[in-house]
Coordinates of C-alpha atoms in Angstrom, one line a residue:
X134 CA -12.5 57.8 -18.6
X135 CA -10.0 55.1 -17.4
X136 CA -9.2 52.2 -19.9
X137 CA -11.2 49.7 -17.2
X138 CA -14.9 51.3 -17.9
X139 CA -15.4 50.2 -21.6
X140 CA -14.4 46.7 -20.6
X141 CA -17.0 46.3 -17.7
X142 CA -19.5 47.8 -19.9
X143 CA -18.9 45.2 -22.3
X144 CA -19.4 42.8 -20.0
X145 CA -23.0 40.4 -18.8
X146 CA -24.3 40.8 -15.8
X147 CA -23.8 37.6 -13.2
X148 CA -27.0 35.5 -13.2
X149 CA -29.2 35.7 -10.5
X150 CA -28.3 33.7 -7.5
X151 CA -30.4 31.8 -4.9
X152 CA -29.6 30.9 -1.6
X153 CA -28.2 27.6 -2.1
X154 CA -26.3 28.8 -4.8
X155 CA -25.0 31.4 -2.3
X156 CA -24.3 29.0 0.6
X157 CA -20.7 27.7 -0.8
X158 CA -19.5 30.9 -0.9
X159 CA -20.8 32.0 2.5
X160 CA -18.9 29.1 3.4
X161 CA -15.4 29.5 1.5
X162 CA -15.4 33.5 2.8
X163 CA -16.0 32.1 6.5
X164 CA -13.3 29.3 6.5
X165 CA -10.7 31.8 4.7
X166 CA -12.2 34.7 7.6
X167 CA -8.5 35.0 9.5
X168 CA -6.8 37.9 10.6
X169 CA -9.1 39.9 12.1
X170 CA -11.8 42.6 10.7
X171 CA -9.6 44.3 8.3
X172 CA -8.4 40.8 6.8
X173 CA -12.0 39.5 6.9
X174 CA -13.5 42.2 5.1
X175 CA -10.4 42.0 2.2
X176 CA -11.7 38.6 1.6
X177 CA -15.3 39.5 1.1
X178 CA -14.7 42.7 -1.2
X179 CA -12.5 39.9 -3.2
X180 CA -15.0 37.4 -3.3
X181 CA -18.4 39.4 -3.2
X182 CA -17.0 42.8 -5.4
X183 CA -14.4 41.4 -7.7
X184 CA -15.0 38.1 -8.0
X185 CA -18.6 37.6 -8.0
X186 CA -19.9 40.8 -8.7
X187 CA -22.5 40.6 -6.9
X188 CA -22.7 44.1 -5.1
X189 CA -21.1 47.1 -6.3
X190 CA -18.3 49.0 -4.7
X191 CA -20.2 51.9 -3.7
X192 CA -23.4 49.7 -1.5
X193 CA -20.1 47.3 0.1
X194 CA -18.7 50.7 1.4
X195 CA -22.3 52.1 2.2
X196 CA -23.4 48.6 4.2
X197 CA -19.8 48.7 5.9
X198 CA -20.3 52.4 6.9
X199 CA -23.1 51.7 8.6
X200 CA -21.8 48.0 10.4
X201 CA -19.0 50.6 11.7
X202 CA -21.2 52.5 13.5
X203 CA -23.0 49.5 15.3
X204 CA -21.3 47.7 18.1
X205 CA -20.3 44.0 17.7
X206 CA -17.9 42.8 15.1
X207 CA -18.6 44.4 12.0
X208 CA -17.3 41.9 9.7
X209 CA -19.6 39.6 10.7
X210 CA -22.4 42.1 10.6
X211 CA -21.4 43.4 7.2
X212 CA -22.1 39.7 6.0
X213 CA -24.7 39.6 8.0
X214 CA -26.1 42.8 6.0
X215 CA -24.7 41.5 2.1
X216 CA -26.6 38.5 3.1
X217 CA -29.9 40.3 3.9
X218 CA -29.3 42.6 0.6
X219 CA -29.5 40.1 -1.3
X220 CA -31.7 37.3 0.0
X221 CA -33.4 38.4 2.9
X222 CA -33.8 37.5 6.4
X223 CA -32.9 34.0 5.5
X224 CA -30.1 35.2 3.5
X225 CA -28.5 36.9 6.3
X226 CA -29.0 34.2 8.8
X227 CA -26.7 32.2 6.0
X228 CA -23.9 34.6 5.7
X229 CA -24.0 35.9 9.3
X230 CA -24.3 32.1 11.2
X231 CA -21.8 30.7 8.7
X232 CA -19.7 33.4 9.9
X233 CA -19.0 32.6 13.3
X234 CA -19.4 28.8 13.3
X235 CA -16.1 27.6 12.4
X236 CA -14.6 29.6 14.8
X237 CA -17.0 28.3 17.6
X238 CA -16.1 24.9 16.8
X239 CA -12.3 25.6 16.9
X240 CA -12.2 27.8 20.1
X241 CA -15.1 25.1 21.7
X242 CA -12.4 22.2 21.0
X243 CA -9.7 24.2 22.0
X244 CA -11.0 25.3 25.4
X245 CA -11.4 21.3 25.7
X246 CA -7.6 20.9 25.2
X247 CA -6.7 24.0 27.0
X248 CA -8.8 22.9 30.6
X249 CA -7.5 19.0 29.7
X250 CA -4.3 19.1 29.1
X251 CA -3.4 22.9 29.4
X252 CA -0.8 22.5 32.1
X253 CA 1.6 19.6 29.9
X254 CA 4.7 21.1 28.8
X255 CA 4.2 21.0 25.1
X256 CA 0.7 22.8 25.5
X257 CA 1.8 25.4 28.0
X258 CA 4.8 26.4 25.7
X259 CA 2.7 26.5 23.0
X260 CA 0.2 29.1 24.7
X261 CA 3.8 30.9 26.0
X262 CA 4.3 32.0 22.4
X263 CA 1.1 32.9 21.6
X264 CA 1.1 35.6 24.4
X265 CA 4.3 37.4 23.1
X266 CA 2.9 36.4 19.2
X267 CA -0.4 38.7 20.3
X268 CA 1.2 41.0 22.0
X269 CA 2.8 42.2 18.8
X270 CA -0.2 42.0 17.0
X271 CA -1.8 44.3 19.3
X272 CA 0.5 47.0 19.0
X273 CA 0.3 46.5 15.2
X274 CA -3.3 47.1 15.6
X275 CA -2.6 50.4 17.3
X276 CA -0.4 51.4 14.3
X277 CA -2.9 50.6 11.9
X278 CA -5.8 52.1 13.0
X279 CA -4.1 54.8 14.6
X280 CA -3.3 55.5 10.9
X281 CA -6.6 55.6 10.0
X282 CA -8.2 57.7 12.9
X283 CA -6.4 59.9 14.1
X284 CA -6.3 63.1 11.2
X285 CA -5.1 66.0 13.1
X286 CA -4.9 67.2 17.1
X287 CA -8.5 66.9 17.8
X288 CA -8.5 63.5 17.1
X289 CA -5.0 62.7 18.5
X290 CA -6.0 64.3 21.6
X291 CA -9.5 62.2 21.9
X292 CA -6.9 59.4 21.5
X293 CA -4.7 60.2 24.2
X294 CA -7.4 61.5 26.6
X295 CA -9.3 58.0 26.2
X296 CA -5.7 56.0 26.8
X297 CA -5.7 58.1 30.1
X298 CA -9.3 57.6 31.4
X299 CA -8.4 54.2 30.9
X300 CA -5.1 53.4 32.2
X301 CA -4.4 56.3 34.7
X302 CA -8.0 56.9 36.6
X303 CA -9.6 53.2 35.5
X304 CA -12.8 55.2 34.1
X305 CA -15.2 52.7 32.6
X306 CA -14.7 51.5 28.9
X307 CA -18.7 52.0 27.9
X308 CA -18.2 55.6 29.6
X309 CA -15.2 56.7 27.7
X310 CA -17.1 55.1 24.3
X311 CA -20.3 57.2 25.0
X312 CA -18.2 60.3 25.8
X313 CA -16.0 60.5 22.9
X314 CA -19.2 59.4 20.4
X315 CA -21.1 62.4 22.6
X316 CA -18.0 64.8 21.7
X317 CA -18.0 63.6 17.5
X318 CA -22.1 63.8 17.4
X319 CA -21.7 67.4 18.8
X320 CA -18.8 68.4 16.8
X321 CA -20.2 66.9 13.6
X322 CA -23.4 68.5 14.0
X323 CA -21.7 72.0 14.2
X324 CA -19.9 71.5 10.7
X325 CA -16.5 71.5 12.5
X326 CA -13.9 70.0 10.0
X327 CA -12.0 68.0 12.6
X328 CA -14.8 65.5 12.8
X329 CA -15.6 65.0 9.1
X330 CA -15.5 61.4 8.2
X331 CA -12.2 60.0 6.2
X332 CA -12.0 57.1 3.9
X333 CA -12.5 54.4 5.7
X334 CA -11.6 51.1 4.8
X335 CA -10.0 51.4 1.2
X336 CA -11.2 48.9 -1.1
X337 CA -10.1 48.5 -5.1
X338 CA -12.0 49.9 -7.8
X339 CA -14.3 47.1 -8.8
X340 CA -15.9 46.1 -12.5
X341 CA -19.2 46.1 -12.9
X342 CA -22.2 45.7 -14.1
X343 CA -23.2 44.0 -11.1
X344 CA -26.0 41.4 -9.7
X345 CA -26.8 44.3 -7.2
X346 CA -26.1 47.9 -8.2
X347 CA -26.0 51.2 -6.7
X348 CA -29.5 51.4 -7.4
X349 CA -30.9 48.2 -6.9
X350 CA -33.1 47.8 -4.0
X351 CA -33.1 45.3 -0.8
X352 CA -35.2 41.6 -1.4
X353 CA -36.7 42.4 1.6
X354 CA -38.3 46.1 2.6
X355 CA -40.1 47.1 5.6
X356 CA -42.6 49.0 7.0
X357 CA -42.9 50.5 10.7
X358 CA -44.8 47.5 11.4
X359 CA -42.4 44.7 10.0
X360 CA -39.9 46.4 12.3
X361 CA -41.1 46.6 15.2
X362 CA -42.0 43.2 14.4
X363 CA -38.6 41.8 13.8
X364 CA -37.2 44.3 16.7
X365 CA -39.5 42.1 18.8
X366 CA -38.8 38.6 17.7
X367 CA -35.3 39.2 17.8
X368 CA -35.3 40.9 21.2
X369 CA -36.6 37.8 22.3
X370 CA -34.8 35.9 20.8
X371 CA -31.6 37.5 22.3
X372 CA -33.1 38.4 26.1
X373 CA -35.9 35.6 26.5
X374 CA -33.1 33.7 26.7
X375 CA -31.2 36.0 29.8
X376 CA -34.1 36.3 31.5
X377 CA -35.3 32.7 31.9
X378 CA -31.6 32.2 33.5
X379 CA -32.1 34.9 35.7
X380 CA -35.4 33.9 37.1
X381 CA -34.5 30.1 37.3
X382 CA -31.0 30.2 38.7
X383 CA -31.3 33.9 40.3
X384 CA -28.7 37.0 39.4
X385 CA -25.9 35.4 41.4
X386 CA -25.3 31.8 39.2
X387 CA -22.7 31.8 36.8
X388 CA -24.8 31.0 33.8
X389 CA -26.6 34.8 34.7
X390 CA -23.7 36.5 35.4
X391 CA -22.3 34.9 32.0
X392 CA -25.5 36.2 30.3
X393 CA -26.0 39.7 31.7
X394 CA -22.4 40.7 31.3
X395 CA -22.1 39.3 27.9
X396 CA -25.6 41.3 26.5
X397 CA -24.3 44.4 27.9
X398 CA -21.3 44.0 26.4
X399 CA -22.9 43.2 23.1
X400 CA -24.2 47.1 23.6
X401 CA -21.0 48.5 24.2
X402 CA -18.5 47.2 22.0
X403 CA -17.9 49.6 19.3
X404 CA -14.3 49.8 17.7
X405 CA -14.2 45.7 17.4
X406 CA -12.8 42.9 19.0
X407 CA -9.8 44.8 20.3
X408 CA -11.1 47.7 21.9
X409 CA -14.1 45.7 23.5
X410 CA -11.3 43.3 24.5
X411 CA -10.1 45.6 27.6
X412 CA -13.3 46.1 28.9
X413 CA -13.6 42.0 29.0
X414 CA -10.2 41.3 30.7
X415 CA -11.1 44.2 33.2
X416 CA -14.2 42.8 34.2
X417 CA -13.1 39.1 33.6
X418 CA -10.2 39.4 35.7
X419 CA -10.5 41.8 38.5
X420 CA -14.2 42.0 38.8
X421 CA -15.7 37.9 38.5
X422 CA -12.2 36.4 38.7
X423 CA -13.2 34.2 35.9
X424 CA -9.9 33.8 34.6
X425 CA -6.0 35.1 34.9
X426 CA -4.4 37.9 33.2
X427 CA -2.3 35.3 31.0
X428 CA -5.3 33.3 30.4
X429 CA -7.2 36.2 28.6
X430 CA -3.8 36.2 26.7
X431 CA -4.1 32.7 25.9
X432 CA -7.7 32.7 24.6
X433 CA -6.8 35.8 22.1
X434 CA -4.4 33.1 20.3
X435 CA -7.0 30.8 19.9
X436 CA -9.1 33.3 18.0
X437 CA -5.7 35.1 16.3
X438 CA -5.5 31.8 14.6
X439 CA -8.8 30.3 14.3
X440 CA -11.6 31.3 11.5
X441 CA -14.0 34.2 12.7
X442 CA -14.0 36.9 14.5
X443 CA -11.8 38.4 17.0
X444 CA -14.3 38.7 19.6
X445 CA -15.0 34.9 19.6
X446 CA -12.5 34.7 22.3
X447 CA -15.5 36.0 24.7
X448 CA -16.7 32.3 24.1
X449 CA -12.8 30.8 26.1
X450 CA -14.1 33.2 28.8
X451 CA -17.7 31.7 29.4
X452 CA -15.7 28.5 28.7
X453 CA -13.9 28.8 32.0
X454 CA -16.2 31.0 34.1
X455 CA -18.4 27.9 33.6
X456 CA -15.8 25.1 34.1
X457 CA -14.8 26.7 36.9
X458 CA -18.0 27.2 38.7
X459 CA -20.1 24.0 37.3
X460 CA -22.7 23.7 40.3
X461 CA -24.4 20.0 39.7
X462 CA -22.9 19.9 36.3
X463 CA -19.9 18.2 35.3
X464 CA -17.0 21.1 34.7
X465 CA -16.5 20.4 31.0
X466 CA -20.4 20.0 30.2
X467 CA -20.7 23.3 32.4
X468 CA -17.9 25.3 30.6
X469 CA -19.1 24.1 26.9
X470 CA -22.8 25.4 28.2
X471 CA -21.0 29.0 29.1
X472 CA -19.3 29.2 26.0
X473 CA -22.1 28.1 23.6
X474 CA -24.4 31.1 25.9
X475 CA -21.3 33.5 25.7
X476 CA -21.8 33.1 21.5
X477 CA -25.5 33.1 22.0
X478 CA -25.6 36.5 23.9
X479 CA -22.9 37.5 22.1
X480 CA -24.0 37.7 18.6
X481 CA -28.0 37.5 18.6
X482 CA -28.0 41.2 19.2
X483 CA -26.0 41.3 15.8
X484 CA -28.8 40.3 13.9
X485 CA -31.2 42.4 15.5
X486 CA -29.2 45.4 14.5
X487 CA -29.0 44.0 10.9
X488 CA -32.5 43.3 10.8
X489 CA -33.9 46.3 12.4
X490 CA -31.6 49.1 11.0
X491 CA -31.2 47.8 7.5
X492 CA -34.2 48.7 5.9
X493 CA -33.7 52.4 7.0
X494 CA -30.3 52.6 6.6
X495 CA -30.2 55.3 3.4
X496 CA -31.2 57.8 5.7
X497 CA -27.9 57.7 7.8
X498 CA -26.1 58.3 4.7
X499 CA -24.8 62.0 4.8
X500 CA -25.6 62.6 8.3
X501 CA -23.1 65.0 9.6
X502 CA -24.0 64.0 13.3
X503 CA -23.5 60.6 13.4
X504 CA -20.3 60.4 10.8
X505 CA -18.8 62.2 13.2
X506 CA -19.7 60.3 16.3
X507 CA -18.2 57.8 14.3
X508 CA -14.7 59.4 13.7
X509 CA -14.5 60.6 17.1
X510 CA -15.4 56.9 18.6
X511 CA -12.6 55.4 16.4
X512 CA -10.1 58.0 17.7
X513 CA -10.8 57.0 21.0
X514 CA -10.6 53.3 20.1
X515 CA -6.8 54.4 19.5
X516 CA -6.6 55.1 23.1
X517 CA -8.2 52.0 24.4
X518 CA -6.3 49.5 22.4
X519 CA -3.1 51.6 23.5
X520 CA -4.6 50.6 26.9
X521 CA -5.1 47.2 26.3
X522 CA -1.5 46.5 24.4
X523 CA 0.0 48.4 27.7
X524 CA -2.3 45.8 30.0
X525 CA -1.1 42.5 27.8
X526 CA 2.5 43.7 28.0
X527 CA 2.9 44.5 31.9
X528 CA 1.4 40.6 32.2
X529 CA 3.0 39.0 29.9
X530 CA 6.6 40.5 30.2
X531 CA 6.3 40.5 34.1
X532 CA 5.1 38.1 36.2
X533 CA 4.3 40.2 38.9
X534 CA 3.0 43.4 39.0
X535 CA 1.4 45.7 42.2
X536 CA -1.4 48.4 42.0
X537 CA -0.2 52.1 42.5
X538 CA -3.4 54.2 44.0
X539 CA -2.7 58.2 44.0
X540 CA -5.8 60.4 44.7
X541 CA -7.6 59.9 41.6
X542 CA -4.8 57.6 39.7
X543 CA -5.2 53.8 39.8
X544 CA -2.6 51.5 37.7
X545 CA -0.9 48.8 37.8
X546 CA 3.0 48.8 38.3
X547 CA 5.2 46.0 36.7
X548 CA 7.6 44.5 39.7
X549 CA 11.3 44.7 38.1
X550 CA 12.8 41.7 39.0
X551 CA 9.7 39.4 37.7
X552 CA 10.8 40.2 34.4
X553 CA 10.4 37.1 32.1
X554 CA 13.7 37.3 29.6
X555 CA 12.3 34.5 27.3
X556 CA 8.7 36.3 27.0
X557 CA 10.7 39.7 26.5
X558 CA 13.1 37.9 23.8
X559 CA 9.9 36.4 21.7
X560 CA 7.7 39.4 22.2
X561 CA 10.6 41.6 20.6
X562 CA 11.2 38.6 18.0
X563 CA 7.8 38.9 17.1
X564 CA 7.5 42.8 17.0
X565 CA 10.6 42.7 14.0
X566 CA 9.4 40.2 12.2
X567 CA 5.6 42.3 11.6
X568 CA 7.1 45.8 12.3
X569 CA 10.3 45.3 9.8
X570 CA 9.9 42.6 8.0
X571 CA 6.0 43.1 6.9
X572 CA 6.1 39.0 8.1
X573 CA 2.1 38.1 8.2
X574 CA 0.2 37.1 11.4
X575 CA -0.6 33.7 11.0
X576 CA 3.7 33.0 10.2
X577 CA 4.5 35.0 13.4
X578 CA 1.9 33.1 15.5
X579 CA 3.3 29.9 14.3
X580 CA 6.9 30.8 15.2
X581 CA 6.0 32.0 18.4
X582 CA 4.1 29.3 19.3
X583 CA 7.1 26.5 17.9
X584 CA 9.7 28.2 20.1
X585 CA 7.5 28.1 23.0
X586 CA 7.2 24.5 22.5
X587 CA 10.5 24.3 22.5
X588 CA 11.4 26.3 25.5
X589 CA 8.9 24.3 27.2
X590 CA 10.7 21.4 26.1
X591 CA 14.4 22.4 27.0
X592 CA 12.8 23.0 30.4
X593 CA 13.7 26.8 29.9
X594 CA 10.0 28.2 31.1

C-alpha cells in the first residue's frame, strides 16, 4: 500500500457541482489549452483529476481511450466527453464549445491581419519565423509520438510503409488511414502481440475519493431510441447545413467546396491535428489552390500559439479560400464566412461522436479488435507526420522545388540553389533550442518569430 492511499481515504469527497459552477473552469482549461493535444490534455488531468477531483484516473484514461479512436481532435472531444459525464448534453456543449472558441476568435482576427497587412515587413518577418519555429515542432512531434507508437518492427514497418505511400507514390491520406486501422483490427483480432495496445498517454497517480468514480454512472444514459435520436439531430445539425449550400450555390461555389471538403475531412482525421494536417495542405494546395505552400505554414503558427486545438488552423484555410473567391461578397466578409463554416463543419461531427458513442462506450473497453486498429493507426500516423515535416521542410528551406514523376513514384524535388540560408539558420536554431536544450514551444515560437522581425527589418529577407 503506498503512503498516498490512507491520506485520500481520509479525505471528503468534492461537493456536487452544477453547470455554472463548472463553466469557470471549462473556461480557465480552454484559455490555458496551448501546445497541442498532449499539452492540452496535461492541463485537464491537472485541473479535472488532481485539482478538482472530479473524475478518477481510471474513467480520464477510459474517456481518452475511446476520443483516440475517433477522428477530430481528441482533446477537444475528451472535454467534450468529461463534460457529458458529468452534466449531460448541456454539459458537453459547455466544455466542448468553450474549447475551441478562443482559438476561433484569435485565428478569425489574425486571418484579418494576415490578408490586411500580411505583406508589410514587420508582419511578413514575423510569419518568416514562425515557419522555421513549426517546422521544429513538427519533427519534435515525430519524436514524440514515434516514441509512443512504434513498439517493435511491426509497428516500425507500418510507420515507414505509410511515410512511403505518402511521399514516394502520393497514395491518399484517408487510404493509408483505413489500410493500416484494416491491418491492426485484423492483427488484434488474431491475438498477435505486436498489435496489443501500450500505455497511452501517461498521466500521475491521482487522490481520490472523487465527485465521479470508477463506478459512478453517466447524468445522462440512453436507449436505442435516444440515439438514434441524437444521431439524427446532430447529423443535421452538422450536414443540413452542407447540403443547403450545395443546393443553393451548386457543388462548384467555394462555400460548397469549403463544406464538402471540410465534413470529409472531419471523417478522416484520425492521429490529430498533425497527421490530418498533410492531407489538408495536399488538397489545399495542389488540388483547390486555395492557398501557398508557405501559407499553410503560416496558418500552423497562428494555431501553435493561439488557445485550442491544432486543427483550428483548417479555419486560416476557409479564411482565404473564401477571401480569395468572395463572388458578390466583400473579400473579408467572404473569408470570415469560410472560416466560421470551416469550424462549423469542422467540429459539429465532434459532438455527434460524443453524443452518440458515449453512452455505449463500456463495451469498447477490452476489445482486442479495435485496440489494435488503434495501435496500428498511430503507427502509421508516425509515417504521415514524417511526411508532412519532410513537405514543410522542402518549402520552407527552398524556395523552389520541381516534381520528379518515375513510373509509379511522384515527389517533389527541392531546387539547390533556392536554398533560403536565413530560413535554414532559424529552422536549425530552433531545432537546438527544443531538441537540446528541452526550450518550450511557445519561447521558441517567440524567438523565431522576433528574429524574423528583425530580418525583415534589416531588409535581410
Amino acid at each position: 500500500m503506498t503512503t498516498t492511499e490512507p491520506a485520500a481515504r481520509d479525505r471528503a469527497a468534492p461537493a456536487p457541482v452544477t453547470l455554472a459552477e463548472a463553466l469557470p473552469v471549462w473556461a480557465r482549461i480552454a484559455a490555458l489549452s496551448f501546445g497541442g493535444p498532449a499539452g492540452q490534455i496535461a492541463v485537464m488531468h491537472r485541473v479535472l483529476v488532481d485539482e478538482k477531483r472530479w473524475i478518477s484516473e481510471n474513467r480520464f484514461l477510459h474517456a481518452l481511450n475511446f476520443c483516440t479512436l475517433l477522428p477530430g481532435p481528441e482533446a477537444q472531444q475528451l472535454a467534450t466527453y468529461v463534460g457529458w459525464l458529468m452534466h449531460g448534453t448541456r454539459g458537453g456543449l459547455l466544455a466542448g464549445g468553450l474549447f475551441v472558441l478562443p482559438g476561433l476568435l484569435a485565428i478569425m482576427g489574425l486571418s484579418w491581419i494576415y490578408v490586411l497587412y500580411g505583406e508589410a515587413g514587420p508582419v511578413a518577418g514575423l510569419f518568416f519565423g514562425l515557419k522555421a519555429a513549426v517546422l521544429a515542432i513538427v519533427l519534435e512531434a515525430v519524436q514524440r509520438i514515434g516514441r509512443r507508437a512504434l513498439r517493435g518492427p511491426a509497428m516500425t514497418g507500418l510507420a515507414a510503409a505509410a511515410f512511403a505511400a505518402l511521399f514516394l507514390f502520393d497514395v491518399p491520406f484517408p487510404l493509408v488511414v483505413v489500410a493500416a486501422g484494416l491491418v491492426g483490427f485484423l492483427g488484434g483480432r488474431a491475438g498477435h502481440p505486436a498489435f496489443r495496445p501500450g500505455g497511452g498517454h501517461a498521466a500521475g497517480a491521482g487522490g481520490g475519493p472523487y465527485l465521479f468514480g470508477d463506478d459512478a454512472g453517466p447524468r445522462e444514459r440512453a436507449s436505442w431510441r435516444d440515439t438514434l435520436v441524437t444521431l439524427a439531430v446532430w447529423a443535421g445539425v452538422w450536414l443540413v447545413p452542407v447540403a443547403a449550400l450545395l443546393l443553393v450555390l451548386g457543388p462548384d461555389d467555394v462555400f460548397s467546396r469549403i463544406a464538402v471538403f471540410f465534413s470529409k475531412m472531419a471523417m478522416v482525421t484520425f492521429g490529430g491535428a498533425y497527421a490530418a494536417l498533410a492531407y489538408v495542405a495536399q488538397a489545399a494546395v495542389e488540388q483547390y489552390g486555395w492557398m501557398k505552400p508557405g501559407e499553410m505554414l503560416d496558418g500552423l503558427g497562428m494555431a501553435e500559439t493561439t488557445p485550442g486545438p491544432l486543427i483550428m488552423v483548417t479555419q486560416f484555410v476557409g479564411f482565404l479560400a473564401a477571401y480569395r473567391a468572395p463572388g458578390a461578397l466583400s473579400p473579408l466578409a467572404a473569408g470570415t464566412l469560410g472560416g466560421l463554416l470551416t469550424t462549423w463543419v469542422t467540429f459539429a461531427p465532434c459532438f455527434l461522436w460524443i453524443f452518440v458513442g458515449a453512452p455505449f462506450v463500456e463495451r469498447l473497453r477490452g476489445n482486442a479488435a479495435l485496440a489494435g486498429a488503434l495501435s496500428a493507426i498511430t503507427a502509421a500516423v508516425v509515417g504521415v507526420i514524417l511526411n508532412l515535416a519532410v513537405w514543410f521542410s522542402l518549402h520552407t528551406l527552398f524556395r523552389a522545388v520541381r516534381p520528379v514523376a518515375f513510373g509509379p513514384l511522384r515527389l517533389d524535388v527541392p531546387v539547390p540553389a533556392s536554398l533560403d540560408p536565413y530560413a535554414l539558420a532559424l529552422a536549425l536554431a530552433a531545432v537546438v533550442a527544443i531538441f537540446r536544450f528541452r526550450a518550450g514551444m511557445i519561447p521558441v515560437l517567440g524567438a523565431c518569430a522576433a528574429a524574423g522581425v528583425g530580418l525583415r527589418l534589416a531588409g535581410l529577407i
